[in-house]
């Protein structure tokens, strides 16, 4: 025979109040989720998910930095590509002028005119070689100076260094977004600037043998610039692809973080309605439990 335990009014009241408080607490939690739009408002809500969210936020930050690095790298490479394109056009124009001198019976005045234009080509080429991106010369390596090439006494010399300008575009992946000046324009003493100066002098002197030598040198210079530009194009593609991958990874991680932190609003709204009904029912039940007075109990 099962024993029947005595249930006092105090026990009944305590249990009712405890359950009522639990229902009210649950209602408060759901209201907070709806008002913030998040199910994870503090680490104590779900320690395991909070830890996952912290790792995801760290990964998202890293991917965002890779995207910014890639954008900066593309900016450097675009400046290089534009400059090398202009340089290639200028070298071709200089060769055309030199060929005019050896393909016809050019007199002193005509040669002087050709030499004058080649001098202007040389100045334009120096300007292209000193192009800057974010106030830094893109052909100067890691130099803190304002120009990659300087001119003194008619001689153009490289003022930068050969240090790379690396950009981290993925975990453990660095891409050099610079081109050292001598790689594109030749070393000091044997650069395209020296060859243009020599060609100009040969034209003024009427030395056709030296003009032909200058044209041969400019042909080599033109090929060197073309190779440098092709290398820049290949690196641009690599950096752009890395930037796209980082952007996609950021989006994927953000979605994963949203799954952990954000509230499913339709589902949470339904839960709130159900909890409101439950709480109202608990209130009604509790009021009935607390209603009896001592006289009711004795009666």
Tab-separated table of N, CA and C in Angstrom, residues 77-181:
chain	number	residue	atom	x	y	z
A	77	UNK	N	49.832	47.041	-58.261
A	77	UNK	CA	50.079	46.378	-59.544
A	77	UNK	C	49.441	47.134	-60.700
A	78	UNK	N	48.279	47.737	-60.480
A	78	UNK	CA	47.648	48.540	-61.539
A	78	UNK	C	48.518	49.746	-61.889
A	79	UNK	N	49.090	50.367	-60.856
A	79	UNK	CA	49.986	51.509	-61.111
A	79	UNK	C	51.201	51.055	-61.910
A	80	UNK	N	51.748	49.887	-61.564
A	80	UNK	CA	52.888	49.351	-62.311
A	80	UNK	C	52.507	49.049	-63.757
A	81	UNK	N	51.358	48.429	-63.936
A	81	UNK	CA	50.925	48.058	-65.286
A	81	UNK	C	50.750	49.300	-66.156
A	82	UNK	N	50.117	50.325	-65.602
A	82	UNK	CA	49.906	51.552	-66.367
A	82	UNK	C	51.240	52.200	-66.731
A	83	UNK	N	52.160	52.241	-65.780
A	83	UNK	CA	53.463	52.867	-66.029
A	83	UNK	C	54.259	52.087	-67.078
A	84	UNK	N	54.259	50.767	-66.962
A	84	UNK	CA	55.013	49.960	-67.918
A	84	UNK	C	54.402	50.040	-69.313
A	85	UNK	N	53.077	50.157	-69.374
A	85	UNK	CA	52.430	50.333	-70.676
A	85	UNK	C	52.891	51.620	-71.345
A	86	UNK	N	52.912	52.702	-70.568
A	86	UNK	CA	53.385	53.988	-71.109
A	86	UNK	C	54.851	53.908	-71.501
A	87	UNK	N	55.657	53.233	-70.656
A	87	UNK	CA	57.093	53.109	-70.946
A	87	UNK	C	57.320	52.343	-72.245
A	88	UNK	N	56.560	51.284	-72.449
A	88	UNK	CA	56.699	50.517	-73.686
A	88	UNK	C	56.374	51.362	-74.909
A	89	UNK	N	55.314	52.168	-74.807
A	89	UNK	CA	54.945	53.049	-75.921
A	89	UNK	C	56.050	54.069	-76.202
A	90	UNK	N	56.644	54.608	-75.160
A	90	UNK	CA	57.702	55.613	-75.338
A	90	UNK	C	58.942	55.009	-75.985
A	91	UNK	N	59.313	53.811	-75.566
A	91	UNK	CA	60.483	53.163	-76.170
A	91	UNK	C	60.220	52.861	-77.652
A	92	UNK	N	59.017	52.424	-77.946
A	92	UNK	CA	58.688	52.172	-79.362
A	92	UNK	C	58.776	53.466	-80.172
A	93	UNK	N	58.293	54.554	-79.602
A	93	UNK	CA	58.365	55.833	-80.315
A	93	UNK	C	59.817	56.254	-80.535
A	94	UNK	N	60.660	56.032	-79.546
A	94	UNK	CA	62.078	56.384	-79.686
A	94	UNK	C	62.737	55.551	-80.792
A	95	UNK	N	62.393	54.294	-80.883
A	95	UNK	CA	62.963	53.444	-81.947
A	95	UNK	C	62.477	53.912	-83.323
A	96	UNK	N	61.215	54.330	-83.399
A	96	UNK	CA	60.704	54.843	-84.678
A	96	UNK	C	61.502	56.069	-85.115
A	97	UNK	N	61.784	56.941	-84.150
A	97	UNK	CA	62.544	58.149	-84.470
A	97	UNK	C	63.960	57.802	-84.923
A	98	UNK	N	64.593	56.852	-84.256
A	98	UNK	CA	65.942	56.437	-84.648
A	98	UNK	C	65.956	55.797	-86.019
A	99	UNK	N	64.943	55.003	-86.304
A	99	UNK	CA	64.873	54.345	-87.614
A	99	UNK	C	64.666	55.362	-88.725
A	100	UNK	N	63.967	56.450	-88.428
A	100	UNK	CA	63.798	57.505	-89.421
A	100	UNK	C	65.150	58.096	-89.810
A	101	UNK	N	66.039	58.178	-88.840
A	101	UNK	CA	67.362	58.778	-89.097
A	101	UNK	C	68.220	57.894	-89.995
A	102	UNK	N	68.081	56.585	-89.882
A	102	UNK	CA	68.961	55.699	-90.662
A	102	UNK	C	68.295	55.211	-91.948
A	103	UNK	N	66.996	55.439	-92.065
A	103	UNK	CA	66.304	54.957	-93.264
A	103	UNK	C	66.202	56.033	-94.347
A	104	UNK	N	66.570	57.277	-94.039
A	104	UNK	CA	66.492	58.346	-95.025
A	104	UNK	C	67.720	59.230	-94.929
A	105	UNK	N	67.813	60.107	-95.871
A	105	UNK	CA	68.959	61.031	-95.885
A	105	UNK	C	68.601	62.241	-95.035
A	106	UNK	N	68.618	62.058	-93.711
A	106	UNK	CA	68.259	63.129	-92.797
A	106	UNK	C	69.422	64.104	-92.652
A	107	UNK	N	69.145	65.400	-92.846
A	107	UNK	CA	70.159	66.422	-92.684
A	107	UNK	C	70.350	66.784	-91.229
A	108	UNK	N	71.264	67.689	-90.941
A	108	UNK	CA	71.522	68.079	-89.546
A	108	UNK	C	70.281	68.606	-88.841
A	109	UNK	N	69.474	69.414	-89.569
A	109	UNK	CA	68.282	69.970	-88.925
A	109	UNK	C	67.295	68.864	-88.564
A	110	UNK	N	67.124	67.927	-89.494
A	110	UNK	CA	66.182	66.828	-89.225
A	110	UNK	C	66.683	65.972	-88.066
A	111	UNK	N	67.985	65.707	-88.037
A	111	UNK	CA	68.522	64.894	-86.939
A	111	UNK	C	68.384	65.618	-85.598
A	112	UNK	N	68.569	66.936	-85.640
A	112	UNK	CA	68.406	67.709	-84.407
A	112	UNK	C	66.955	67.626	-83.911
A	113	UNK	N	66.018	67.704	-84.861
A	113	UNK	CA	64.607	67.596	-84.470
A	113	UNK	C	64.312	66.227	-83.875
A	114	UNK	N	64.887	65.184	-84.506
A	114	UNK	CA	64.668	63.828	-83.969
A	114	UNK	C	65.298	63.690	-82.580
A	115	UNK	N	66.512	64.248	-82.421
A	115	UNK	CA	67.183	64.169	-81.113
A	115	UNK	C	66.396	64.923	-80.038
A	116	UNK	N	65.820	66.054	-80.430
A	116	UNK	CA	65.036	66.838	-79.465
A	116	UNK	C	63.815	66.043	-78.996
A	117	UNK	N	63.159	65.367	-79.955
A	117	UNK	CA	61.985	64.575	-79.543
A	117	UNK	C	62.406	63.394	-78.671
A	118	UNK	N	63.550	62.793	-78.982
A	118	UNK	CA	64.014	61.674	-78.146
A	118	UNK	C	64.335	62.170	-76.727
A	119	UNK	N	64.859	63.394	-76.633
A	119	UNK	CA	65.110	63.957	-75.288
A	119	UNK	C	63.804	64.076	-74.501
A	120	UNK	N	62.740	64.483	-75.197
A	120	UNK	CA	61.437	64.588	-74.528
A	120	UNK	C	60.895	63.210	-74.147
A	121	UNK	N	61.127	62.243	-75.038
A	121	UNK	CA	60.726	60.867	-74.715
A	121	UNK	C	61.436	60.398	-73.455
A	122	UNK	N	62.721	60.719	-73.364
A	122	UNK	CA	63.498	60.307	-72.193
A	122	UNK	C	62.928	60.936	-70.913
A	123	UNK	N	62.572	62.220	-70.970
A	123	UNK	CA	61.995	62.882	-69.793
A	123	UNK	C	60.658	62.256	-69.410
A	124	UNK	N	59.852	61.953	-70.424
A	124	UNK	CA	58.557	61.310	-70.133
A	124	UNK	C	58.765	59.937	-69.513
A	125	UNK	N	59.805	59.245	-69.980
A	125	UNK	CA	60.073	57.912	-69.440
A	125	UNK	C	60.507	57.997	-67.972
A	126	UNK	N	61.273	59.004	-67.627
A	126	UNK	CA	61.671	59.192	-66.224
A	126	UNK	C	60.434	59.449	-65.362
A	127	UNK	N	59.500	60.242	-65.906
A	127	UNK	CA	58.253	60.501	-65.175
A	127	UNK	C	57.475	59.199	-64.952
A	128	UNK	N	57.398	58.372	-65.992
A	128	UNK	CA	56.683	57.083	-65.846
A	128	UNK	C	57.386	56.180	-64.830
A	129	UNK	N	58.711	56.213	-64.821
A	129	UNK	CA	59.458	55.363	-63.891
A	129	UNK	C	59.332	55.840	-62.447
A	130	UNK	N	58.888	57.073	-62.264
A	130	UNK	CA	58.731	57.613	-60.903
A	130	UNK	C	57.259	57.687	-60.477
A	131	UNK	N	56.411	56.936	-61.154
A	131	UNK	CA	54.992	56.942	-60.779
A	131	UNK	C	54.848	56.447	-59.341
A	132	UNK	N	53.884	56.985	-58.626
A	132	UNK	CA	53.715	56.641	-57.205
A	132	UNK	C	52.309	56.117	-56.945
A	133	UNK	N	52.221	55.311	-55.904
A	133	UNK	CA	50.924	54.819	-55.418
A	133	UNK	C	50.897	55.043	-53.915
A	134	UNK	N	49.912	55.787	-53.467
A	134	UNK	CA	49.815	56.173	-52.055
A	134	UNK	C	51.111	56.840	-51.603
A	135	UNK	N	51.612	57.737	-52.462
A	135	UNK	CA	52.814	58.544	-52.181
A	135	UNK	C	54.088	57.714	-52.084
A	136	UNK	N	54.083	56.520	-52.618
A	136	UNK	CA	55.309	55.718	-52.635
A	136	UNK	C	55.644	55.344	-54.078
A	137	UNK	N	56.917	55.497	-54.470
A	137	UNK	CA	57.302	55.139	-55.847
A	137	UNK	C	57.221	53.631	-56.047
A	138	UNK	N	56.435	53.210	-57.012
A	138	UNK	CA	56.173	51.767	-57.168
A	138	UNK	C	57.375	51.000	-57.708
A	139	UNK	N	58.342	51.725	-58.287
A	139	UNK	CA	59.560	51.054	-58.757
A	139	UNK	C	60.716	51.215	-57.764
A	140	UNK	N	60.427	51.761	-56.596
A	140	UNK	CA	61.490	52.051	-55.635
A	140	UNK	C	61.670	51.014	-54.549
A	141	UNK	N	60.946	49.892	-54.617
A	141	UNK	CA	61.069	48.884	-53.566
A	141	UNK	C	60.518	49.425	-52.257
A	142	UNK	N	61.293	49.252	-51.184
A	142	UNK	CA	60.837	49.710	-49.866
A	142	UNK	C	61.401	51.081	-49.501
A	143	UNK	N	61.931	51.808	-50.469
A	143	UNK	CA	62.519	53.109	-50.174
A	143	UNK	C	61.497	54.067	-49.553
A	144	UNK	N	61.985	54.918	-48.691
A	144	UNK	CA	61.118	55.937	-48.093
A	144	UNK	C	61.207	57.242	-48.868
A	145	UNK	N	62.034	57.263	-49.903
A	145	UNK	CA	62.166	58.461	-50.723
A	145	UNK	C	60.938	58.681	-51.588
A	146	UNK	N	60.902	59.837	-52.232
A	146	UNK	CA	59.728	60.200	-53.042
A	146	UNK	C	59.877	59.790	-54.499
A	147	UNK	N	61.081	59.333	-54.908
A	147	UNK	CA	61.295	58.978	-56.317
A	147	UNK	C	62.136	57.714	-56.413
A	148	UNK	N	61.836	56.904	-57.435
A	148	UNK	CA	62.634	55.696	-57.675
A	148	UNK	C	63.901	56.022	-58.451
A	149	UNK	N	63.818	57.053	-59.296
A	149	UNK	CA	64.977	57.450	-60.110
A	149	UNK	C	65.211	58.949	-59.937
A	150	UNK	N	66.467	59.319	-59.852
A	150	UNK	CA	66.823	60.736	-59.772
A	150	UNK	C	67.748	61.064	-60.933
A	151	UNK	N	67.725	62.316	-61.330
A	151	UNK	CA	68.550	62.759	-62.455
A	151	UNK	C	69.470	63.880	-61.991
A	152	UNK	N	70.748	63.718	-62.300
A	152	UNK	CA	71.722	64.735	-61.921
A	152	UNK	C	72.775	64.820	-63.026
A	153	UNK	N	72.967	66.017	-63.551
A	153	UNK	CA	73.957	66.200	-64.612
A	153	UNK	C	73.642	65.397	-65.859
A	154	UNK	N	72.362	65.197	-66.113
A	154	UNK	CA	71.959	64.454	-67.309
A	154	UNK	C	72.017	62.952	-67.147
A	155	UNK	N	72.374	62.473	-65.962
A	155	UNK	CA	72.448	61.024	-65.726
A	155	UNK	C	71.329	60.593	-64.773
A	156	UNK	N	70.594	59.578	-65.185
A	156	UNK	CA	69.493	59.050	-64.367
A	156	UNK	C	70.004	57.830	-63.604
A	157	UNK	N	69.812	57.839	-62.288
A	157	UNK	CA	70.270	56.711	-61.461
A	157	UNK	C	69.115	56.205	-60.595
A	158	UNK	N	69.205	54.938	-60.247
A	158	UNK	CA	68.176	54.315	-59.414
A	158	UNK	C	68.392	54.728	-57.965
A	159	UNK	N	67.335	55.226	-57.316
A	159	UNK	CA	67.439	55.726	-55.940
A	159	UNK	C	66.697	54.836	-54.943
A	160	UNK	N	66.145	53.737	-55.431
A	160	UNK	CA	65.395	52.865	-54.534
A	160	UNK	C	66.216	51.669	-54.093
A	161	UNK	N	65.531	50.594	-53.745
A	161	UNK	CA	66.218	49.347	-53.378
A	161	UNK	C	65.451	48.176	-53.989
A	162	UNK	N	66.022	47.000	-53.831
A	162	UNK	CA	65.421	45.808	-54.452
A	162	UNK	C	64.582	45.007	-53.461
A	163	UNK	N	64.280	45.598	-52.303
A	163	UNK	CA	63.479	44.870	-51.311
A	163	UNK	C	62.053	44.668	-51.817
A	164	UNK	N	61.465	43.510	-51.538
A	164	UNK	CA	60.092	43.280	-52.007
A	164	UNK	C	59.075	44.072	-51.184
A	165	UNK	N	57.928	44.275	-51.785
A	165	UNK	CA	56.779	44.894	-51.086
A	165	UNK	C	55.710	43.812	-51.018
A	166	UNK	N	55.741	43.049	-49.934
A	166	UNK	CA	54.873	41.878	-49.830
A	166	UNK	C	53.506	42.239	-49.276
A	167	UNK	N	52.523	41.528	-49.767
A	167	UNK	CA	51.160	41.631	-49.244
A	167	UNK	C	50.674	40.220	-48.920
A	168	UNK	N	50.197	40.033	-47.672
A	168	UNK	CA	49.649	38.729	-47.269
A	168	UNK	C	48.216	38.631	-47.768
A	169	UNK	N	47.963	37.703	-48.681
A	169	UNK	CA	46.634	37.574	-49.283
A	169	UNK	C	45.933	36.285	-48.854
A	170	UNK	N	46.604	35.470	-48.071
A	170	UNK	CA	45.993	34.247	-47.527
A	170	UNK	C	46.916	33.759	-46.420
A	171	UNK	N	46.471	32.739	-45.696
A	171	UNK	CA	47.260	32.212	-44.598
A	171	UNK	C	48.585	31.668	-45.126
A	172	UNK	N	49.686	32.336	-44.772
A	172	UNK	CA	51.017	31.892	-45.199
A	172	UNK	C	51.364	32.210	-46.640
A	173	UNK	N	50.555	33.049	-47.292
A	173	UNK	CA	50.796	33.373	-48.714
A	173	UNK	C	51.131	34.860	-48.846
A	174	UNK	N	52.362	35.140	-49.281
A	174	UNK	CA	52.800	36.510	-49.517
A	174	UNK	C	53.032	36.708	-51.009
A	175	UNK	N	52.617	37.858	-51.509
A	175	UNK	CA	52.830	38.187	-52.922
A	175	UNK	C	53.567	39.522	-52.988
A	176	UNK	N	54.667	39.531	-53.723
A	176	UNK	CA	55.426	40.767	-53.927
A	176	UNK	C	54.701	41.589	-54.991
A	177	UNK	N	54.275	42.788	-54.622
A	177	UNK	CA	53.500	43.620	-55.556
A	177	UNK	C	54.365	44.746	-56.145
A	178	UNK	N	55.679	44.614	-56.030
A	178	UNK	CA	56.542	45.667	-56.549
A	178	UNK	C	57.401	45.138	-57.706
A	179	UNK	N	57.985	46.061	-58.434
A	179	UNK	CA	58.992	45.736	-59.457
A	179	UNK	C	60.142	46.708	-59.239
A	180	UNK	N	61.303	46.169	-58.972
A	180	UNK	CA	62.460	47.043	-58.767
A	180	UNK	C	62.793	47.761	-60.083
A	181	UNK	N	63.146	49.031	-59.983
A	181	UNK	CA	63.391	49.834	-61.176
A	181	UNK	C	64.333	49.194	-62.187
